[in-house]
Amino acid sequence: MKSYAVIGLGRFGMQIATRLYELGEEVLVIDRQITLINKIADRVTRAVAGDAKDRDLLKSLGVEDCDCAIVALGSDLAASVLITMNLLSLKIPHIICKAHDDTHREILEKLGADQVIIPERLIADRIAGSLASPNILEYIELSDEFGIVEVKAPRSWVGKSLKDLKIREAYGVAVIGTKQDDNISVSPAGSYTVSETATLVLLGDYASLNAIRSLK
């Protein structure tokens, strides 16, 4: 079990805090509005009404003992900057911040936040990634460079084995799984023969994965 501190209970903060708790993690939430604290109190480990810009408050709540802190303030740049600075001074192992735009993101990154996300952009990128090619069923972003996609097998691959296709050599991606009907295989052998109904799970950099989109 890991421990998380979620600061700010807007829509994003609410969602990530309750989801982490549902996954069995220890979650402390902090927000200035008591109404929001009351709303989420029974769905997290601990909910506290207070101003996270106050470093002494964070210290008194034991935030410095958390494995990860999530600053879920989007529009208040000054507040998110000060809170991030407080978290850095408490030497939180991993700090994730929500940003409103690229300027906000760049400032938080320069401060030293480990990860800065713009949630709306992540969602848009994921949806666009799946819509841009009809053969892409699922898209998972791992980092700025790498991702995982589920793709319907291109017609040109049908009837051929993974060994014959040499997908890693040709496209620079790895086949980490296959799905067909209700059968799921992890790390399939080179002898696996691609069928018309097969779904392949591919891992690689975005440029290489995008190259597969044009296959027929």
Tab-separated table of N, CA, C and O in Angstrom, residues 59-183:
chain	number	residue	atom	x	y	z
A	59	LYS	N	3.069	19.848	7.341
A	59	LYS	CA	3.969	19.085	8.209
A	59	LYS	C	3.202	18.431	9.352
A	59	LYS	O	3.448	17.278	9.705
A	60	SER	N	2.261	19.168	9.930
A	60	SER	CA	1.482	18.629	11.051
A	60	SER	C	0.586	17.468	10.624
A	60	SER	O	0.262	16.595	11.440
A	61	LEU	N	0.205	17.443	9.347
A	61	LEU	CA	-0.648	16.365	8.836
A	61	LEU	C	0.159	15.156	8.393
A	61	LEU	O	-0.405	14.139	7.997
A	62	GLY	N	1.485	15.276	8.448
A	62	GLY	CA	2.329	14.148	8.058
A	62	GLY	C	2.474	13.966	6.570
A	62	GLY	O	2.794	12.874	6.093
A	63	VAL	N	2.254	15.039	5.814
A	63	VAL	CA	2.352	14.945	4.357
A	63	VAL	C	3.756	14.519	3.923
A	63	VAL	O	3.920	13.818	2.921
A	64	GLU	N	4.760	14.905	4.700
A	64	GLU	CA	6.137	14.549	4.346
A	64	GLU	C	6.384	13.039	4.371
A	64	GLU	O	7.374	12.559	3.805
A	65	ASP	N	5.488	12.285	4.989
A	65	ASP	CA	5.622	10.829	5.027
A	65	ASP	C	4.920	10.135	3.861
A	65	ASP	O	4.990	8.908	3.741
A	66	CYS	N	4.246	10.900	3.020
A	66	CYS	CA	3.519	10.320	1.894
A	66	CYS	C	4.498	9.919	0.778
A	66	CYS	O	5.551	10.535	0.602
A	67	ASP	N	4.123	8.896	0.044
A	67	ASP	CA	4.935	8.465	-1.091
A	67	ASP	C	4.789	9.408	-2.279
A	67	ASP	O	5.697	9.541	-3.097
A	68	CYS	N	3.630	10.041	-2.376
A	68	CYS	CA	3.364	10.906	-3.532
A	68	CYS	C	2.363	11.977	-3.135
A	68	CYS	O	1.426	11.716	-2.377
A	69	ALA	N	2.578	13.187	-3.630
A	69	ALA	CA	1.632	14.276	-3.429
A	69	ALA	C	1.122	14.747	-4.779
A	69	ALA	O	1.894	14.859	-5.732
A	70	ILE	N	-0.168	15.007	-4.857
A	70	ILE	CA	-0.796	15.439	-6.101
A	70	ILE	C	-1.424	16.808	-5.884
A	70	ILE	O	-2.340	16.961	-5.067
A	71	VAL	N	-0.900	17.796	-6.575
A	71	VAL	CA	-1.435	19.158	-6.479
A	71	VAL	C	-2.480	19.300	-7.579
A	71	VAL	O	-2.150	19.453	-8.752
A	72	ALA	N	-3.740	19.225	-7.192
A	72	ALA	CA	-4.826	19.167	-8.170
A	72	ALA	C	-5.490	20.519	-8.400
A	72	ALA	O	-6.663	20.594	-8.755
A	73	LEU	N	-4.737	21.588	-8.207
A	73	LEU	CA	-5.249	22.937	-8.476
A	73	LEU	C	-4.910	23.291	-9.908
A	73	LEU	O	-3.747	23.222	-10.295
A	74	GLY	N	-5.886	23.691	-10.673
A	74	GLY	CA	-5.638	23.965	-12.069
A	74	GLY	C	-5.512	25.432	-12.412
A	74	GLY	O	-4.581	25.847	-13.104
A	75	SER	N	-6.410	26.249	-11.927
A	75	SER	CA	-6.490	27.637	-12.380
A	75	SER	C	-5.708	28.619	-11.510
A	75	SER	O	-5.356	29.706	-11.962
A	76	ASP	N	-5.435	28.274	-10.252
A	76	ASP	CA	-4.747	29.181	-9.338
A	76	ASP	C	-3.245	28.926	-9.404
A	76	ASP	O	-2.697	28.102	-8.666
A	77	LEU	N	-2.562	29.636	-10.288
A	77	LEU	CA	-1.138	29.425	-10.499
A	77	LEU	C	-0.327	29.739	-9.245
A	77	LEU	O	0.551	28.964	-8.853
A	78	ALA	N	-0.621	30.859	-8.608
A	78	ALA	CA	0.146	31.256	-7.423
A	78	ALA	C	0.035	30.206	-6.322
A	78	ALA	O	1.035	29.856	-5.684
A	79	ALA	N	-1.166	29.696	-6.112
A	79	ALA	CA	-1.372	28.703	-5.058
A	79	ALA	C	-0.643	27.408	-5.381
A	79	ALA	O	0.006	26.818	-4.516
A	80	SER	N	-0.751	26.960	-6.629
A	80	SER	CA	-0.104	25.699	-6.986
A	80	SER	C	1.410	25.811	-6.910
A	80	SER	O	2.099	24.859	-6.515
A	81	VAL	N	1.953	26.971	-7.249
A	81	VAL	CA	3.397	27.191	-7.154
A	81	VAL	C	3.851	27.138	-5.697
A	81	VAL	O	4.831	26.458	-5.355
A	82	LEU	N	3.157	27.843	-4.814
A	82	LEU	CA	3.542	27.883	-3.407
A	82	LEU	C	3.406	26.510	-2.761
A	82	LEU	O	4.281	26.073	-1.999
A	83	ILE	N	2.328	25.801	-3.082
A	83	ILE	CA	2.115	24.475	-2.514
A	83	ILE	C	3.193	23.509	-3.002
A	83	ILE	O	3.726	22.709	-2.235
A	84	THR	N	3.525	23.609	-4.283
A	84	THR	CA	4.581	22.751	-4.835
A	84	THR	C	5.911	23.036	-4.161
A	84	THR	O	6.670	22.103	-3.831
A	85	MET	N	6.203	24.294	-3.909
A	85	MET	CA	7.432	24.658	-3.209
A	85	MET	C	7.443	24.079	-1.799
A	85	MET	O	8.482	23.592	-1.315
A	86	ASN	N	6.295	24.121	-1.122
A	86	ASN	CA	6.190	23.533	0.221
A	86	ASN	C	6.464	22.036	0.178
A	86	ASN	O	7.182	21.494	1.020
A	87	LEU	N	5.892	21.363	-0.799
A	87	LEU	CA	6.074	19.915	-0.930
A	87	LEU	C	7.524	19.572	-1.227
A	87	LEU	O	8.072	18.595	-0.703
A	88	LEU	N	8.163	20.379	-2.067
A	88	LEU	CA	9.570	20.154	-2.379
A	88	LEU	C	10.439	20.322	-1.133
A	88	LEU	O	11.383	19.557	-0.908
A	89	SER	N	10.106	21.314	-0.322
A	89	SER	CA	10.887	21.550	0.901
A	89	SER	C	10.695	20.420	1.908
A	89	SER	O	11.575	20.172	2.737
A	90	LEU	N	9.557	19.728	1.825
A	90	LEU	CA	9.302	18.589	2.711
A	90	LEU	C	9.873	17.298	2.149
A	90	LEU	O	9.735	16.239	2.758
A	91	LYS	N	10.486	17.409	0.966
A	91	LYS	CA	11.160	16.271	0.315
A	91	LYS	C	10.220	15.088	0.049
A	91	LYS	O	10.550	13.930	0.316
A	92	ILE	N	9.037	15.415	-0.493
A	92	ILE	CA	8.110	14.367	-0.921
A	92	ILE	C	8.765	13.597	-2.072
A	92	ILE	O	9.281	14.218	-3.015
A	93	PRO	N	8.776	12.272	-2.039
A	93	PRO	CA	9.472	11.494	-3.078
A	93	PRO	C	8.994	11.757	-4.504
A	93	PRO	O	9.780	11.753	-5.436
A	94	HIS	N	7.684	11.973	-4.664
A	94	HIS	CA	7.149	12.167	-6.020
A	94	HIS	C	6.030	13.194	-5.960
A	94	HIS	O	5.096	13.070	-5.153
A	95	ILE	N	6.128	14.214	-6.801
A	95	ILE	CA	5.133	15.285	-6.822
A	95	ILE	C	4.533	15.394	-8.215
A	95	ILE	O	5.243	15.561	-9.204
A	96	ILE	N	3.219	15.280	-8.272
A	96	ILE	CA	2.485	15.411	-9.535
A	96	ILE	C	1.608	16.653	-9.446
A	96	ILE	O	0.910	16.863	-8.446
A	97	CYS	N	1.644	17.479	-10.460
A	97	CYS	CA	0.853	18.711	-10.451
A	97	CYS	C	-0.077	18.781	-11.661
A	97	CYS	O	0.289	18.363	-12.757
A	98	LYS	N	-1.236	19.334	-11.444
A	98	LYS	CA	-2.152	19.637	-12.537
A	98	LYS	C	-1.866	21.056	-13.010
A	98	LYS	O	-1.661	21.960	-12.195
A	99	ALA	N	-1.831	21.240	-14.319
A	99	ALA	CA	-1.597	22.571	-14.875
A	99	ALA	C	-2.784	22.993	-15.727
A	99	ALA	O	-3.515	22.155	-16.270
A	100	HIS	N	-2.942	24.305	-15.847
A	100	HIS	CA	-4.046	24.846	-16.649
A	100	HIS	C	-3.656	25.003	-18.110
A	100	HIS	O	-4.460	24.800	-19.016
A	101	ASP	N	-2.380	25.352	-18.359
A	101	ASP	CA	-1.912	25.547	-19.725
A	101	ASP	C	-0.402	25.315	-19.769
A	101	ASP	O	0.220	24.947	-18.761
A	102	ASP	N	0.202	25.513	-20.926
A	102	ASP	CA	1.623	25.236	-21.085
A	102	ASP	C	2.510	26.149	-20.249
A	102	ASP	O	3.554	25.720	-19.748
A	103	THR	N	2.126	27.396	-20.094
A	103	THR	CA	2.912	28.308	-19.259
A	103	THR	C	2.931	27.829	-17.820
A	103	THR	O	3.988	27.791	-17.168
A	104	HIS	N	1.771	27.464	-17.324
A	104	HIS	CA	1.626	26.912	-15.971
A	104	HIS	C	2.482	25.656	-15.834
A	104	HIS	O	3.216	25.479	-14.855
A	105	ARG	N	2.420	24.799	-16.846
A	105	ARG	CA	3.181	23.541	-16.821
A	105	ARG	C	4.685	23.814	-16.762
A	105	ARG	O	5.406	23.190	-15.977
A	106	GLU	N	5.155	24.739	-17.590
A	106	GLU	CA	6.587	25.032	-17.642
A	106	GLU	C	7.097	25.577	-16.312
A	106	GLU	O	8.202	25.233	-15.866
A	107	ILE	N	6.308	26.402	-15.670
A	107	ILE	CA	6.707	26.968	-14.376
A	107	ILE	C	6.839	25.864	-13.329
A	107	ILE	O	7.828	25.805	-12.581
A	108	LEU	N	5.865	24.973	-13.283
A	108	LEU	CA	5.889	23.897	-12.289
A	108	LEU	C	7.024	22.918	-12.563
A	108	LEU	O	7.647	22.399	-11.629
A	109	GLU	N	7.298	22.676	-13.824
A	109	GLU	CA	8.412	21.786	-14.170
A	109	GLU	C	9.743	22.404	-13.744
A	109	GLU	O	10.630	21.703	-13.231
A	110	LYS	N	9.906	23.711	-13.960
A	110	LYS	CA	11.143	24.386	-13.580
A	110	LYS	C	11.316	24.414	-12.062
A	110	LYS	O	12.451	24.408	-11.561
A	111	LEU	N	10.207	24.440	-11.341
A	111	LEU	CA	10.288	24.398	-9.885
A	111	LEU	C	10.833	23.068	-9.400
A	111	LEU	O	11.487	22.988	-8.355
A	112	GLY	N	10.525	22.008	-10.159
A	112	GLY	CA	11.015	20.689	-9.754
A	112	GLY	C	9.952	19.633	-9.594
A	112	GLY	O	10.242	18.555	-9.063
A	113	ALA	N	8.708	19.909	-10.028
A	113	ALA	CA	7.665	18.883	-9.970
A	113	ALA	C	8.082	17.706	-10.842
A	113	ALA	O	8.625	17.889	-11.929
A	114	ASP	N	7.844	16.494	-10.359
A	114	ASP	CA	8.251	15.305	-11.104
A	114	ASP	C	7.408	15.087	-12.345
A	114	ASP	O	7.900	14.577	-13.360
A	115	GLN	N	6.144	15.445	-12.272
A	115	GLN	CA	5.249	15.246	-13.419
A	115	GLN	C	4.195	16.343	-13.406
A	115	GLN	O	3.590	16.619	-12.363
A	116	VAL	N	3.977	16.968	-14.536
A	116	VAL	CA	2.948	18.002	-14.653
A	116	VAL	C	2.027	17.618	-15.804
A	116	VAL	O	2.478	17.360	-16.917
A	117	ILE	N	0.745	17.548	-15.516
A	117	ILE	CA	-0.217	17.106	-16.524
A	117	ILE	C	-1.305	18.152	-16.745
A	117	ILE	O	-1.638	18.928	-15.847
A	118	ILE	N	-1.792	18.165	-17.958
A	118	ILE	CA	-2.978	18.953	-18.300
A	118	ILE	C	-4.060	17.925	-18.628
A	118	ILE	O	-4.069	17.376	-19.740
A	119	PRO	N	-4.917	17.580	-17.666
A	119	PRO	CA	-5.855	16.459	-17.835
A	119	PRO	C	-6.683	16.504	-19.110
A	119	PRO	O	-6.857	15.479	-19.779
A	120	GLU	N	-7.197	17.681	-19.440
A	120	GLU	CA	-8.028	17.788	-20.643
A	120	GLU	C	-7.243	17.407	-21.893
A	120	GLU	O	-7.776	16.790	-22.811
A	121	ARG	N	-5.964	17.769	-21.918
A	121	ARG	CA	-5.135	17.442	-23.079
A	121	ARG	C	-4.848	15.939	-23.143
A	121	ARG	O	-4.836	15.345	-24.216
A	122	LEU	N	-4.629	15.331	-21.977
A	122	LEU	CA	-4.391	13.888	-21.947
A	122	LEU	C	-5.586	13.125	-22.491
A	122	LEU	O	-5.450	12.186	-23.269
A	123	ILE	N	-6.777	13.553	-22.062
A	123	ILE	CA	-7.993	12.898	-22.532
A	123	ILE	C	-8.167	13.106	-24.033
A	123	ILE	O	-8.480	12.179	-24.783
A	124	ALA	N	-7.943	14.353	-24.475
A	124	ALA	CA	-8.090	14.652	-25.897
A	124	ALA	C	-7.105	13.854	-26.734
A	124	ALA	O	-7.458	13.307	-27.788
A	125	ASP	N	-5.851	13.764	-26.267
A	125	ASP	CA	-4.828	13.016	-27.008
A	125	ASP	C	-5.200	11.543	-27.101
A	125	ASP	O	-5.005	10.903	-28.137
A	126	ARG	N	-5.732	11.011	-26.009
A	126	ARG	CA	-6.084	9.588	-26.009
A	126	ARG	C	-7.239	9.310	-26.968
A	126	ARG	O	-7.213	8.360	-27.739
A	127	ILE	N	-8.265	10.177	-26.921
A	127	ILE	CA	-9.413	9.990	-27.805
A	127	ILE	C	-8.992	10.177	-29.259
A	127	ILE	O	-9.353	9.396	-30.138
A	128	ALA	N	-8.184	11.231	-29.507
A	128	ALA	CA	-7.729	11.487	-30.873
A	128	ALA	C	-6.893	10.331	-31.384
A	128	ALA	O	-6.987	9.930	-32.545
A	129	GLY	N	-6.060	9.766	-30.495
A	129	GLY	CA	-5.225	8.648	-30.903
A	129	GLY	C	-6.037	7.451	-31.340
A	129	GLY	O	-5.664	6.730	-32.267
A	130	SER	N	-7.167	7.238	-30.679
A	130	SER	CA	-8.001	6.098	-31.034
A	130	SER	C	-8.871	6.381	-32.257
A	130	SER	O	-9.168	5.486	-33.042
A	131	LEU	N	-9.260	7.659	-32.428
A	131	LEU	CA	-10.118	8.006	-33.555
A	131	LEU	C	-9.347	8.154	-34.863
A	131	LEU	O	-9.890	7.928	-35.938
A	132	ALA	N	-8.075	8.535	-34.748
A	132	ALA	CA	-7.287	8.821	-35.940
A	132	ALA	C	-7.102	7.597	-36.815
A	132	ALA	O	-6.867	7.700	-38.009
A	133	SER	N	-7.181	6.422	-36.235
A	133	SER	CA	-7.038	5.201	-37.022
A	133	SER	C	-8.090	4.200	-36.578
A	133	SER	O	-8.192	3.892	-35.396
A	134	PRO	N	-8.925	3.720	-37.497
A	134	PRO	CA	-10.008	2.816	-37.118
A	134	PRO	C	-9.524	1.473	-36.583
A	134	PRO	O	-10.288	0.755	-35.968
A	135	ASN	N	-8.257	1.134	-36.814
A	135	ASN	CA	-7.805	-0.173	-36.337
A	135	ASN	C	-7.216	-0.111	-34.929
A	135	ASN	O	-6.835	-1.122	-34.370
A	136	ILE	N	-7.126	1.099	-34.358
A	136	ILE	CA	-6.634	1.217	-32.991
A	136	ILE	C	-7.807	1.168	-32.021
A	136	ILE	O	-8.716	1.988	-32.069
A	137	LEU	N	-7.797	0.162	-31.139
A	137	LEU	CA	-8.907	-0.063	-30.223
A	137	LEU	C	-8.692	0.598	-28.870
A	137	LEU	O	-9.620	1.063	-28.240
A	138	GLU	N	-7.456	0.591	-28.412
A	138	GLU	CA	-7.159	1.148	-27.094
A	138	GLU	C	-5.782	1.796	-27.126
A	138	GLU	O	-4.873	1.302	-27.783
A	139	TYR	N	-5.656	2.893	-26.399
A	139	TYR	CA	-4.414	3.669	-26.429
A	139	TYR	C	-4.045	4.029	-24.999
A	139	TYR	O	-4.847	4.611	-24.268
A	140	ILE	N	-2.840	3.658	-24.560
A	140	ILE	CA	-2.385	3.948	-23.208
A	140	ILE	C	-1.077	4.706	-23.282
A	140	ILE	O	-0.099	4.218	-23.845
A	141	GLU	N	-1.049	5.904	-22.731
A	141	GLU	CA	0.161	6.715	-22.741
A	141	GLU	C	1.004	6.363	-21.528
A	141	GLU	O	0.561	6.454	-20.387
A	142	LEU	N	2.254	5.927	-21.749
A	142	LEU	CA	3.160	5.592	-20.658
A	142	LEU	C	4.057	6.766	-20.292
A	142	LEU	O	4.397	6.960	-19.136
A	143	SER	N	4.461	7.541	-21.290
A	143	SER	CA	5.335	8.688	-21.068
A	143	SER	C	5.206	9.606	-22.276
A	143	SER	O	4.354	9.387	-23.149
A	144	ASP	N	6.065	10.615	-22.333
A	144	ASP	CA	6.043	11.519	-23.484
A	144	ASP	C	6.514	10.822	-24.757
A	144	ASP	O	6.284	11.318	-25.858
A	145	GLU	N	7.189	9.670	-24.629
A	145	GLU	CA	7.771	9.011	-25.790
A	145	GLU	C	7.181	7.647	-26.093
A	145	GLU	O	7.198	7.211	-27.241
A	146	PHE	N	6.675	6.973	-25.067
A	146	PHE	CA	6.254	5.590	-25.252
A	146	PHE	C	4.792	5.370	-24.866
A	146	PHE	O	4.248	6.040	-23.981
A	147	GLY	N	4.185	4.401	-25.533
A	147	GLY	CA	2.796	4.065	-25.240
A	147	GLY	C	2.495	2.620	-25.610
A	147	GLY	O	3.334	1.896	-26.153
A	148	ILE	N	1.287	2.205	-25.279
A	148	ILE	CA	0.799	0.867	-25.604
A	148	ILE	C	-0.493	1.028	-26.398
A	148	ILE	O	-1.364	1.822	-26.019
A	149	VAL	N	-0.631	0.286	-27.490
A	149	VAL	CA	-1.867	0.317	-28.263
A	149	VAL	C	-2.356	-1.095	-28.530
A	149	VAL	O	-1.554	-2.031	-28.636
A	150	GLU	N	-3.665	-1.215	-28.591
A	150	GLU	CA	-4.289	-2.449	-29.060
A	150	GLU	C	-4.741	-2.195	-30.493
A	150	GLU	O	-5.458	-1.233	-30.761
A	151	VAL	N	-4.307	-3.034	-31.424
A	151	VAL	CA	-4.664	-2.815	-32.820
A	151	VAL	C	-5.264	-4.081	-33.419
A	151	VAL	O	-4.858	-5.197	-33.083
A	152	LYS	N	-6.219	-3.863	-34.302
A	152	LYS	CA	-6.706	-4.980	-35.104
A	152	LYS	C	-5.591	-5.376	-36.060
A	152	LYS	O	-4.879	-4.522	-36.592
A	153	ALA	N	-5.431	-6.647	-36.263
A	153	ALA	CA	-4.353	-7.116	-37.119
A	153	ALA	C	-4.527	-6.592	-38.547
A	153	ALA	O	-5.586	-6.776	-39.158
A	154	PRO	N	-3.518	-5.907	-39.096
A	154	PRO	CA	-3.588	-5.473	-40.503
A	154	PRO	C	-3.770	-6.690	-41.410
A	154	PRO	O	-3.254	-7.772	-41.119
A	155	ARG	N	-4.486	-6.487	-42.508
A	155	ARG	CA	-4.744	-7.612	-43.418
A	155	ARG	C	-3.441	-8.227	-43.931
A	155	ARG	O	-3.354	-9.426	-44.152
A	156	SER	N	-2.426	-7.382	-44.097
A	156	SER	CA	-1.159	-7.889	-44.632
A	156	SER	C	-0.428	-8.806	-43.647
A	156	SER	O	0.513	-9.501	-44.025
A	157	TRP	N	-0.849	-8.796	-42.392
A	157	TRP	CA	-0.220	-9.648	-41.392
A	157	TRP	C	-0.934	-10.987	-41.213
A	157	TRP	O	-0.370	-11.915	-40.633
A	158	VAL	N	-2.183	-11.058	-41.682
A	158	VAL	CA	-2.998	-12.259	-41.462
A	158	VAL	C	-2.374	-13.480	-42.137
A	158	VAL	O	-1.927	-13.422	-43.287
A	159	GLY	N	-2.334	-14.564	-41.381
A	159	GLY	CA	-1.785	-15.815	-41.902
A	159	GLY	C	-0.296	-15.960	-41.728
A	159	GLY	O	0.290	-16.995	-42.076
A	160	LYS	N	0.341	-14.938	-41.183
A	160	LYS	CA	1.790	-14.979	-40.973
A	160	LYS	C	2.100	-15.087	-39.482
A	160	LYS	O	1.353	-14.599	-38.634
A	161	SER	N	3.224	-15.710	-39.177
A	161	SER	CA	3.640	-15.842	-37.784
A	161	SER	C	4.391	-14.584	-37.357
A	161	SER	O	4.898	-13.817	-38.201
A	162	LEU	N	4.473	-14.368	-36.042
A	162	LEU	CA	5.223	-13.229	-35.536
A	162	LEU	C	6.697	-13.325	-35.926
A	162	LEU	O	7.344	-12.317	-36.202
A	163	LYS	N	7.193	-14.544	-35.972
A	163	LYS	CA	8.582	-14.745	-36.366
A	163	LYS	C	8.811	-14.293	-37.807
A	163	LYS	O	9.808	-13.635	-38.122
A	164	ASP	N	7.861	-14.619	-38.685
A	164	ASP	CA	7.983	-14.237	-40.089
A	164	ASP	C	7.822	-12.726	-40.280
A	164	ASP	O	8.481	-12.115	-41.129
A	165	LEU	N	6.929	-12.134	-39.498
A	165	LEU	CA	6.657	-10.711	-39.655
A	165	LEU	C	7.810	-9.837	-39.158
A	165	LEU	O	7.999	-8.718	-39.658
A	166	LYS	N	8.545	-10.334	-38.159
A	166	LYS	CA	9.676	-9.593	-37.610
A	166	LYS	C	9.274	-8.146	-37.289
A	166	LYS	O	9.899	-7.173	-37.728
A	167	ILE	N	8.226	-8.033	-36.482
A	167	ILE	CA	7.641	-6.720	-36.186
A	167	ILE	C	8.625	-5.809	-35.458
A	167	ILE	O	8.714	-4.610	-35.743
A	168	ARG	N	9.386	-6.362	-34.524
A	168	ARG	CA	10.346	-5.531	-33.793
A	168	ARG	C	11.403	-4.968	-34.744
A	168	ARG	O	11.741	-3.781	-34.692
A	169	GLU	N	11.919	-5.828	-35.622
A	169	GLU	CA	12.951	-5.382	-36.543
A	169	GLU	C	12.410	-4.392	-37.567
A	169	GLU	O	13.074	-3.423	-37.928
A	170	ALA	N	11.189	-4.642	-38.037
A	170	ALA	CA	10.628	-3.806	-39.103
A	170	ALA	C	10.078	-2.480	-38.595
A	170	ALA	O	10.178	-1.459	-39.289
A	171	TYR	N	9.485	-2.482	-37.382
A	171	TYR	CA	8.795	-1.276	-36.907
A	171	TYR	C	9.325	-0.739	-35.579
A	171	TYR	O	8.936	0.343	-35.147
A	172	GLY	N	10.186	-1.513	-34.912
A	172	GLY	CA	10.733	-1.040	-33.651
A	172	GLY	C	9.762	-1.101	-32.499
A	172	GLY	O	9.896	-0.357	-31.514
A	173	VAL	N	8.736	-1.964	-32.591
A	173	VAL	CA	7.775	-2.128	-31.502
A	173	VAL	C	7.766	-3.590	-31.063
A	173	VAL	O	8.157	-4.487	-31.817
A	174	ALA	N	7.303	-3.827	-29.847
A	174	ALA	CA	7.248	-5.185	-29.310
A	174	ALA	C	5.799	-5.643	-29.186
A	174	ALA	O	4.929	-4.865	-28.783
A	175	VAL	N	5.539	-6.885	-29.569
A	175	VAL	CA	4.218	-7.483	-29.367
A	175	VAL	C	4.212	-8.062	-27.956
A	175	VAL	O	4.861	-9.078	-27.685
A	176	ILE	N	3.501	-7.422	-27.038
A	176	ILE	CA	3.510	-7.865	-25.647
A	176	ILE	C	2.291	-8.709	-25.290
A	176	ILE	O	2.212	-9.259	-24.202
A	177	GLY	N	1.343	-8.814	-26.235
A	177	GLY	CA	0.178	-9.646	-25.969
A	177	GLY	C	-0.707	-9.780	-27.194
A	177	GLY	O	-0.574	-9.033	-28.171
A	178	THR	N	-1.586	-10.771	-27.164
A	178	THR	CA	-2.576	-10.965	-28.220
A	178	THR	C	-3.920	-11.255	-27.586
A	178	THR	O	-3.993	-11.804	-26.479
A	179	LYS	N	-4.972	-10.858	-28.283
A	179	LYS	CA	-6.334	-11.128	-27.815
A	179	LYS	C	-7.129	-11.676	-28.991
A	179	LYS	O	-7.113	-11.100	-30.078
A	180	GLN	N	-7.821	-12.772	-28.743
A	180	GLN	CA	-8.655	-13.361	-29.780
A	180	GLN	C	-9.827	-14.056	-29.114
A	180	GLN	O	-9.647	-14.958	-28.298
A	181	ASP	N	-11.027	-13.600	-29.439
A	181	ASP	CA	-12.229	-14.070	-28.756
A	181	ASP	C	-12.031	-13.820	-27.261
A	181	ASP	O	-11.788	-12.709	-26.863
A	182	ASP	N	-12.114	-14.871	-26.450
A	182	ASP	CA	-11.913	-14.711	-25.014
A	182	ASP	C	-10.522	-15.141	-24.569
A	182	ASP	O	-10.234	-15.231	-23.371
A	183	ASN	N	-9.654	-15.426	-25.520
A	183	ASN	CA	-8.314	-15.904	-25.193
A	183	ASN	C	-7.305	-14.763	-25.222
A	183	ASN	O	-7.223	-14.019	-26.196
